[in-house]
Coordinates of N, CA, C and O in Angstrom, one line a residue:
M1 N 134.5 49.8 100.0 CA 133.5 50.3 99.2 C 132.0 49.8 99.7 O 131.9 48.6 100.3
S2 N 130.9 50.7 99.6 CA 129.4 50.4 100.2 C 128.6 50.0 99.3 O 128.9 50.0 97.9
T3 N 127.7 49.0 99.3 CA 126.9 48.4 98.3 C 125.8 49.5 98.4 O 124.9 49.2 97.4
E4 N 125.4 50.3 99.3 CA 124.4 51.2 99.5 C 124.5 52.3 98.0 O 125.5 52.8 97.7
Q5 N 123.3 52.6 97.7 CA 123.0 53.7 96.6 C 122.9 55.1 97.5 O 122.6 55.1 98.6
T6 N 123.5 55.9 96.8 CA 123.4 57.4 97.4 C 122.0 57.7 97.1 O 121.3 57.8 96.1
P7 N 121.4 58.4 98.0 CA 119.8 58.8 98.1 C 119.7 59.9 97.0 O 120.5 60.8 96.7
T8 N 118.8 59.7 96.1 CA 118.5 60.9 95.0 C 117.7 62.1 95.7 O 116.9 61.6 96.7
T9 N 117.8 63.2 94.9 CA 116.8 64.1 95.4 C 115.5 64.0 95.2 O 115.1 63.5 94.2
T10 N 114.4 64.7 95.8 CA 113.1 64.3 95.5 C 112.5 65.1 94.5 O 111.9 65.0 93.8
S11 N 113.6 66.0 94.0 CA 112.9 66.7 93.2 C 113.3 66.5 91.7 O 114.4 65.9 91.5
D12 N 112.7 67.2 90.7 CA 112.9 67.0 89.2 C 114.5 67.7 88.7 O 114.2 68.8 88.5
D13 N 115.4 67.2 89.0 CA 116.4 68.2 88.7 C 117.0 68.0 87.1 O 118.1 68.4 86.8
T14 N 116.5 67.1 86.5 CA 116.9 67.0 85.1 C 116.9 68.2 84.3 O 117.3 68.1 83.2
G15 N 115.5 68.8 84.4 CA 115.2 69.9 83.1 C 115.8 71.4 83.6 O 116.4 71.3 85.0
P16 N 115.1 72.5 82.8 CA 115.7 73.7 83.4 C 115.0 74.1 84.6 O 113.8 73.5 84.6
R17 N 115.3 74.6 85.4 CA 114.7 75.4 86.2 C 113.6 76.5 86.1 O 113.5 77.0 85.1
P18 N 111.9 76.0 86.7 CA 111.2 76.6 86.1 C 111.0 78.2 86.4 O 111.4 78.5 87.3
R19 N 110.7 78.9 85.4 CA 110.7 80.5 85.6 C 110.3 80.9 86.9 O 110.5 82.0 87.7
R20 N 108.8 80.4 87.0 CA 108.0 80.6 88.3 C 108.9 80.4 89.3 O 108.8 81.3 90.7
L21 N 109.5 79.2 89.3 CA 110.3 79.1 90.4 C 111.6 80.1 90.7 O 111.8 80.4 92.2
T22 N 112.4 80.6 89.8 CA 113.3 81.3 89.7 C 112.6 82.8 90.1 O 113.5 83.5 91.1
Y23 N 111.6 83.0 89.7 CA 110.8 84.6 90.5 C 110.5 84.4 91.7 O 110.6 85.4 92.4
A24 N 110.2 83.0 92.1 CA 109.6 83.2 93.4 C 111.0 83.4 94.5 O 110.9 84.0 95.6
A25 N 112.0 82.5 93.9 CA 113.2 82.7 94.9 C 113.8 84.1 94.8 O 114.0 84.8 95.5
A26 N 113.8 84.8 93.6 CA 114.2 86.1 93.8 C 113.2 87.3 94.4 O 113.9 88.0 95.2
L27 N 112.1 87.0 94.7 CA 111.2 87.9 95.0 C 111.6 87.4 97.0 O 111.5 88.4 97.5
A28 N 111.6 86.4 97.2 CA 112.1 86.1 98.4 C 113.4 86.8 99.1 O 113.5 87.3 99.9
A29 N 114.3 86.3 98.0 CA 115.8 87.2 98.4 C 115.5 88.7 98.5 O 116.2 89.4 99.3
L30 N 114.6 89.5 97.7 CA 114.4 90.7 97.5 C 113.8 91.0 99.0 O 114.6 92.2 99.2
E31 N 113.0 90.3 99.8 CA 112.6 90.4 100.9 C 113.7 90.3 102.0 O 113.4 91.0 103.0
G32 N 114.3 89.3 101.9 CA 115.3 89.0 102.9 C 116.6 90.4 102.6 O 117.0 91.0 103.9
L33 N 116.7 90.8 101.6 CA 117.6 92.0 101.3 C 116.9 93.3 101.7 O 117.8 94.1 102.5
A34 N 115.8 93.3 101.9 CA 115.2 94.8 102.2 C 115.0 94.5 104.0 O 115.4 95.5 104.5
L35 N 115.0 93.3 104.4 CA 115.0 93.0 105.7 C 116.6 93.6 106.4 O 116.8 94.4 107.4
V36 N 117.5 93.1 105.4 CA 118.9 93.3 106.0 C 119.0 94.8 106.2 O 119.6 95.2 106.9
A37 N 119.1 95.7 104.9 CA 118.8 96.9 104.7 C 118.1 97.7 105.8 O 118.9 98.7 106.6
G38 N 116.9 97.4 106.1 CA 116.2 97.8 107.1 C 116.8 97.5 108.7 O 116.7 98.8 109.4
G39 N 117.4 96.5 108.9 CA 117.9 96.3 110.1 C 119.4 97.3 110.2 O 119.7 97.6 111.1
V40 N 120.4 97.4 109.1 CA 121.3 97.7 109.4 C 121.2 99.4 109.6 O 121.9 99.9 109.9
W41 N 120.2 100.0 108.5 CA 119.5 101.3 109.0 C 119.2 101.6 110.5 O 119.6 102.7 110.9
L42 N 118.5 100.9 111.1 CA 118.1 100.7 112.2 C 119.3 100.9 113.4 O 119.4 101.6 114.1
L43 N 120.4 99.6 113.0 CA 121.5 99.7 113.5 C 122.6 101.0 113.7 O 123.0 101.8 114.7
V44 N 122.5 101.7 112.5 CA 123.3 102.7 112.3 C 122.4 104.2 112.7 O 123.4 105.1 113.6
L45 N 121.5 104.2 113.0 CA 120.5 105.2 113.7 C 120.8 104.8 115.1 O 120.9 106.1 116.0
G46 N 120.5 103.8 115.6 CA 121.1 103.4 117.2 C 122.4 103.8 117.8 O 122.4 104.2 118.6
V47 N 123.3 103.6 116.4 CA 124.6 103.8 117.0 C 125.1 105.1 116.9 O 125.4 105.7 118.0
A48 N 125.2 105.7 115.6 CA 125.4 107.0 115.2 C 124.4 108.2 115.3 O 124.7 109.3 115.5
G49 N 123.3 107.7 115.3 CA 122.0 109.0 114.9 C 121.4 109.2 116.4 O 122.2 109.0 117.6
E50 N 120.3 109.7 116.5 CA 119.5 110.3 117.7 C 118.3 109.8 117.9 O 117.4 110.2 117.8
P51 N 118.4 108.5 118.2 CA 117.4 107.8 118.3 C 116.2 108.0 119.8 O 117.0 108.6 120.6
D52 N 115.3 107.9 119.7 CA 114.3 108.2 121.0 C 114.8 106.9 122.3 O 114.9 107.4 123.3
D53 N 115.2 105.7 121.6 CA 115.8 104.7 122.7 C 116.8 104.1 121.8 O 116.4 103.3 121.0
R54 N 118.2 104.4 121.9 CA 119.0 103.6 121.5 C 119.1 101.9 121.6 O 119.2 101.3 120.6
G55 N 118.7 101.7 122.8 CA 118.9 100.1 122.8 C 117.7 99.7 122.2 O 117.9 98.7 121.5
Q56 N 116.6 100.3 122.0 CA 115.4 99.9 121.0 C 116.0 99.7 119.6 O 115.7 98.7 119.0
A57 N 116.4 100.7 119.2 CA 117.0 100.7 117.9 C 117.8 99.6 117.5 O 117.7 99.0 116.3
V58 N 118.8 99.3 118.3 CA 120.0 98.4 118.0 C 119.3 96.8 118.3 O 119.3 96.1 117.4
T59 N 118.4 96.9 119.3 CA 117.5 95.6 119.2 C 116.7 95.3 118.0 O 116.7 94.2 117.3
G60 N 116.4 96.4 117.7 CA 115.1 96.3 116.3 C 116.0 95.9 115.0 O 115.7 95.2 113.9
G61 N 116.9 96.3 115.0 CA 118.0 96.4 114.0 C 118.7 94.9 113.7 O 118.5 94.2 112.5
V62 N 118.9 94.2 114.9 CA 119.3 92.9 115.0 C 118.6 91.9 114.7 O 118.7 91.1 114.2
T63 N 117.0 92.4 115.3 CA 116.0 91.4 115.0 C 115.5 91.5 113.6 O 115.4 90.4 112.9
L64 N 115.8 92.6 112.9 CA 115.1 92.4 111.4 C 116.4 91.8 110.5 O 116.0 91.0 109.7
I65 N 117.8 91.7 111.0 CA 118.8 90.9 110.6 C 118.7 89.7 110.5 O 118.7 88.8 109.5
V66 N 118.4 89.2 111.7 CA 118.0 87.9 112.0 C 116.9 87.0 111.4 O 117.1 86.3 110.8
L67 N 115.8 88.1 111.1 CA 114.5 87.8 110.4 C 114.9 87.4 109.0 O 114.0 86.8 108.5
A68 N 115.7 88.2 108.6 CA 116.0 88.1 106.9 C 116.8 86.9 106.8 O 116.7 86.7 105.5
L69 N 117.3 86.3 107.8 CA 117.7 84.7 107.5 C 116.9 83.9 106.7 O 116.5 82.7 106.0
L70 N 115.6 83.9 107.3 CA 114.3 82.9 106.8 C 114.0 83.2 105.5 O 114.1 82.1 104.7
P71 N 113.8 84.3 104.7 CA 113.5 84.4 103.3 C 114.9 84.4 102.5 O 114.9 83.7 101.2
L72 N 116.0 84.6 103.0 CA 117.5 84.3 102.3 C 117.7 82.8 102.3 O 118.2 82.6 100.9
L73 N 117.4 81.9 103.4 CA 117.7 80.6 103.0 C 116.6 80.1 102.1 O 116.7 79.1 101.5
A74 N 115.6 80.9 102.5 CA 114.4 80.1 101.7 C 114.8 80.3 99.9 O 114.4 79.2 99.1
A75 N 115.0 81.1 99.8 CA 115.7 81.8 98.4 C 116.4 80.8 97.8 O 116.7 80.2 96.6
R76 N 117.6 80.5 98.7 CA 118.7 79.7 98.3 C 118.1 78.2 97.9 O 118.6 77.7 96.9
G77 N 116.9 78.0 98.9 CA 116.7 76.4 98.8 C 115.9 76.2 97.4 O 115.8 75.3 96.9
L78 N 115.1 77.5 97.3 CA 114.4 77.5 95.9 C 115.2 77.3 94.8 O 114.9 76.6 93.8
L79 N 116.3 78.0 94.7 CA 117.1 78.2 93.6 C 117.6 76.5 93.1 O 117.9 76.1 92.2
A80 N 118.1 75.9 94.6 CA 118.4 74.7 94.3 C 117.4 73.7 94.2 O 117.6 72.2 94.5
R81 N 116.0 73.9 94.3 CA 115.0 73.2 94.1 C 114.8 72.4 95.4 O 114.7 71.1 95.0
R82 N 115.4 72.5 96.3 CA 114.8 71.7 97.8 C 113.6 71.8 98.1 O 113.1 73.0 98.2
S83 N 112.8 70.7 98.5 CA 111.6 70.6 98.7 C 111.2 71.4 100.0 O 110.4 72.1 100.1
W84 N 112.4 71.5 101.0 CA 111.8 72.2 102.3 C 111.6 73.2 102.3 O 111.1 74.2 103.0
S85 N 112.2 74.1 101.1 CA 112.5 75.8 101.1 C 111.0 76.3 100.7 O 110.7 77.5 100.9
R86 N 110.1 75.6 100.2 CA 108.9 76.4 100.0 C 108.0 76.6 101.2 O 107.4 77.6 101.4
G87 N 108.0 75.8 102.3 CA 107.5 76.1 103.5 C 107.9 77.7 104.2 O 107.0 78.3 104.5
P88 N 109.2 77.6 104.3 CA 109.9 78.9 104.9 C 109.5 80.3 103.9 O 109.0 81.2 104.3
A89 N 109.4 79.7 102.8 CA 109.1 81.0 101.7 C 107.8 81.5 101.6 O 107.2 82.4 102.2
V90 N 106.5 80.2 101.9 CA 105.7 80.4 102.2 C 105.1 81.3 103.6 O 104.4 82.5 103.6
I91 N 105.8 81.0 104.6 CA 105.5 81.6 105.7 C 106.1 83.2 105.7 O 105.2 83.8 106.5
T92 N 107.1 83.3 105.0 CA 107.4 84.7 104.7 C 106.6 85.6 104.4 O 106.2 86.8 104.8
Q93 N 105.9 85.0 103.3 CA 104.8 85.8 102.5 C 103.4 85.9 103.6 O 102.9 87.1 103.4
L94 N 103.4 85.0 104.3 CA 102.2 84.9 104.9 C 102.4 86.2 106.4 O 101.5 87.2 106.7
M95 N 103.9 86.2 106.8 CA 104.2 87.0 107.7 C 104.1 88.6 107.3 O 103.9 89.4 108.2
A96 N 104.2 88.6 105.7 CA 104.4 89.9 105.3 C 102.8 90.6 105.2 O 102.9 92.0 105.0
L97 N 101.8 90.1 104.9 CA 100.8 90.5 104.7 C 100.2 91.2 105.9 O 99.5 92.6 105.3
P98 N 100.4 90.7 107.0 CA 99.7 91.8 108.0 C 100.4 93.0 108.1 O 100.2 93.7 108.4
V99 N 101.9 93.1 107.8 CA 102.8 94.1 108.0 C 102.6 95.2 106.8 O 102.3 96.4 106.9
A100 N 102.2 94.4 105.5 CA 101.4 95.3 104.7 C 100.4 96.1 105.1 O 100.3 97.5 104.7
Y101 N 99.3 95.2 105.5 CA 98.2 95.7 105.7 C 98.1 97.1 107.0 O 97.7 97.9 106.7
N102 N 99.3 96.9 107.9 CA 99.5 98.1 108.9 C 100.1 99.0 108.3 O 99.9 100.1 108.5
M103 N 100.7 98.9 107.3 CA 101.2 100.0 106.8 C 100.4 100.7 105.6 O 100.4 102.1 105.6
L104 N 99.5 100.0 105.3 CA 98.5 100.7 104.1 C 97.5 101.5 105.1 O 97.1 102.4 104.7
R105 N 97.4 101.0 106.4 CA 96.6 102.1 107.5 C 97.6 103.3 108.0 O 96.4 104.0 108.9
S106 N 98.5 103.4 107.8 CA 99.3 104.6 108.4 C 99.2 105.6 107.6 O 98.5 105.7 106.5
D107 N 100.1 106.5 107.8 CA 99.9 107.9 107.1 C 101.3 108.0 106.4 O 102.4 107.7 106.8
G108 N 101.4 108.6 105.3 CA 102.7 109.1 104.7 C 103.2 108.2 103.8 O 102.7 107.3 103.1
V109 N 104.3 108.2 103.7 CA 105.4 107.2 102.9 C 104.8 105.7 103.0 O 105.6 104.9 102.3
A110 N 104.7 105.3 104.3 CA 104.4 103.9 104.5 C 103.3 103.3 103.4 O 103.5 102.1 103.3
I111 N 102.6 103.7 103.1 CA 101.4 103.9 102.3 C 101.7 103.3 100.9 O 101.9 102.0 100.6
P112 N 102.9 103.7 100.2 CA 103.3 103.2 99.1 C 104.0 101.8 99.5 O 104.4 101.0 98.4
A113 N 105.0 101.9 100.5 CA 105.7 100.5 100.9 C 104.8 99.4 101.0 O 105.3 98.4 100.7
G114 N 103.6 100.1 101.8 CA 102.8 98.7 102.1 C 102.0 98.2 100.6 O 101.8 96.8 100.6
I115 N 101.9 99.1 99.9 CA 101.3 98.4 98.7 C 102.3 97.5 97.8 O 102.0 96.6 97.2
A116 N 103.7 98.2 97.9 CA 104.6 97.6 97.0 C 105.0 96.0 97.8 O 104.8 95.0 97.0
L117 N 104.6 96.1 99.1 CA 104.9 94.8 99.7 C 103.7 93.9 100.0 O 104.1 92.5 99.7
A118 N 102.5 94.3 99.8 CA 101.5 93.5 99.3 C 101.5 92.8 98.1 O 101.4 91.5 98.3
L119 N 101.8 93.6 97.1 CA 102.0 93.0 95.8 C 103.1 92.1 95.9 O 103.1 90.9 95.1
V120 N 104.1 92.2 96.3 CA 105.3 91.3 96.3 C 104.5 90.1 96.9 O 104.9 88.8 96.4
S121 N 104.0 90.1 98.1 CA 103.7 88.9 99.1 C 102.8 88.0 98.1 O 102.9 87.0 98.0
I122 N 101.6 88.9 97.4 CA 100.8 88.1 96.8 C 101.3 87.4 95.7 O 100.9 86.3 95.1
T123 N 102.0 88.0 94.8 CA 102.8 87.6 94.0 C 103.5 86.2 94.0 O 103.5 85.3 93.4
A124 N 104.5 86.4 95.3 CA 105.4 85.3 95.4 C 104.5 83.9 95.8 O 104.7 83.1 95.7
L125 N 103.4 84.5 96.6 CA 102.3 83.2 97.2 C 101.7 82.7 96.1 O 101.7 81.6 95.9
F126 N 101.1 83.2 94.9 CA 100.9 82.8 93.5 C 102.0 81.6 93.0 O 101.8 80.5 92.3
L127 N 103.3 82.4 92.9 CA 104.5 81.5 92.5 C 104.7 80.3 92.9 O 104.5 79.2 92.4
L128 N 104.5 80.4 94.6 CA 105.1 79.4 95.3 C 103.9 78.0 95.2 O 104.4 77.0 95.4
L129 N 102.7 78.6 95.1 CA 101.9 77.7 95.4 C 101.3 77.0 93.7 O 100.4 76.1 93.6
N130 N 101.8 77.7 93.2 CA 101.4 77.3 91.4 C 102.2 75.6 91.1 O 102.9 75.4 91.9
P131 N 101.0 74.7 90.6 CA 101.6 73.5 90.1 C 103.3 73.0 89.7 O 103.3 72.3 90.0
E132 N 103.2 74.0 88.7 CA 104.5 74.2 88.0 C 105.8 74.2 89.2 O 106.6 73.5 88.9
T133 N 105.8 75.0 89.9 CA 106.7 75.1 91.0 C 106.8 74.1 92.1 O 107.4 73.4 92.4
T134 N 105.4 73.4 92.4 CA 105.3 72.4 93.1 C 106.1 71.0 92.7 O 106.5 70.1 93.3
Q135 N 105.7 70.8 91.4 CA 106.2 70.0 90.6 C 107.8 69.8 90.6 O 108.3 69.0 90.5
A136 N 108.3 71.3 89.9 CA 109.6 71.4 90.2 C 110.5 71.1 91.5 O 111.6 70.6 91.5
L137 N 110.0 71.2 92.6 CA 110.3 71.3 94.1 C 110.2 69.7 94.4 O 110.5 69.2 95.5
G138 N 109.3 68.5 93.8 CA 109.2 67.4 93.9 C 108.5 66.9 95.1 O 108.5 66.1 95.6
I139 N 107.3 68.2 95.2 CA 106.2 68.1 96.3 C 105.1 67.3 95.7 O 104.5 67.4 94.8
R140 N 104.9 66.3 96.6 CA 103.6 65.6 95.8 C 102.7 66.0 96.8 O 102.6 66.1 98.2
G141 N 101.3 65.8 96.3 CA 100.1 66.3 97.4 C 99.3 65.3 97.7 O 99.9 64.2 97.8
P142 N 98.7 65.4 99.0 CA 98.1 64.1 99.5 C 97.3 63.2 98.9 O 96.6 63.2 98.0
G143 N 98.1 61.6 99.3 CA 97.0 60.6 98.3 C 97.8 60.6 97.3 O 97.4 59.4 96.7
N144 N 98.9 61.2 96.7 CA 99.9 61.0 95.6 C 101.0 60.6 96.0 O 101.9 61.0 96.3
T145 N 101.2 59.2 96.0 CA 102.4 58.3 96.5 C 103.3 57.8 95.3 O 104.0 57.4 95.6
N146 N 102.6 58.3 94.1 CA 103.4 57.6 92.7 C 104.5 58.4 92.8 O 104.4 59.5 92.9
A147 N 105.5 57.8 92.3 CA 107.1 58.4 92.3 C 107.2 59.1 90.9 O 106.3 58.8 89.9

C-alpha cells in the first residue's frame, strides 16, 4: 500500500454541471460532427463522384475528418469538466470565425451557412469565457492562487 494520496481534480465536480458548460460542449460537438459530415461528403465525392481533382477531394475529406478531432475531444473534455478542454474549444471557435467571414463574402448558399457558423462560434466563445464556466472547469485567473 502506498501512503501517497490520489490527486484530486482541479475542477469543482461536486455540484451539477452548469448549463453554460453543457451548451458549450454541445456546440463544440456540433461543429465537430459538421466537420466529419463534410469530410465524409468530400470523400464520397472523391471516390464515387466526378470531382475536378479526385486526389484533392480525398485529401480535403481526410483533412476535415482529422480536424474534427479537435472540437470533438474538446466537447468530451468540457462534459467531463477537464480544465484543458477550454483551450482547444476556444481555438476551434477562433478558427471558425475567419471561415464564417469568407462564407459571408461568397455567393449563394454559403451565406446562410456563414451566418450560422458565425452565430455558433460567437455563442460558444461567450459560453466558454463565461465566469461560471471558468469556475466549473477549475480555471483560476492570473494572480489568483487561492484554492
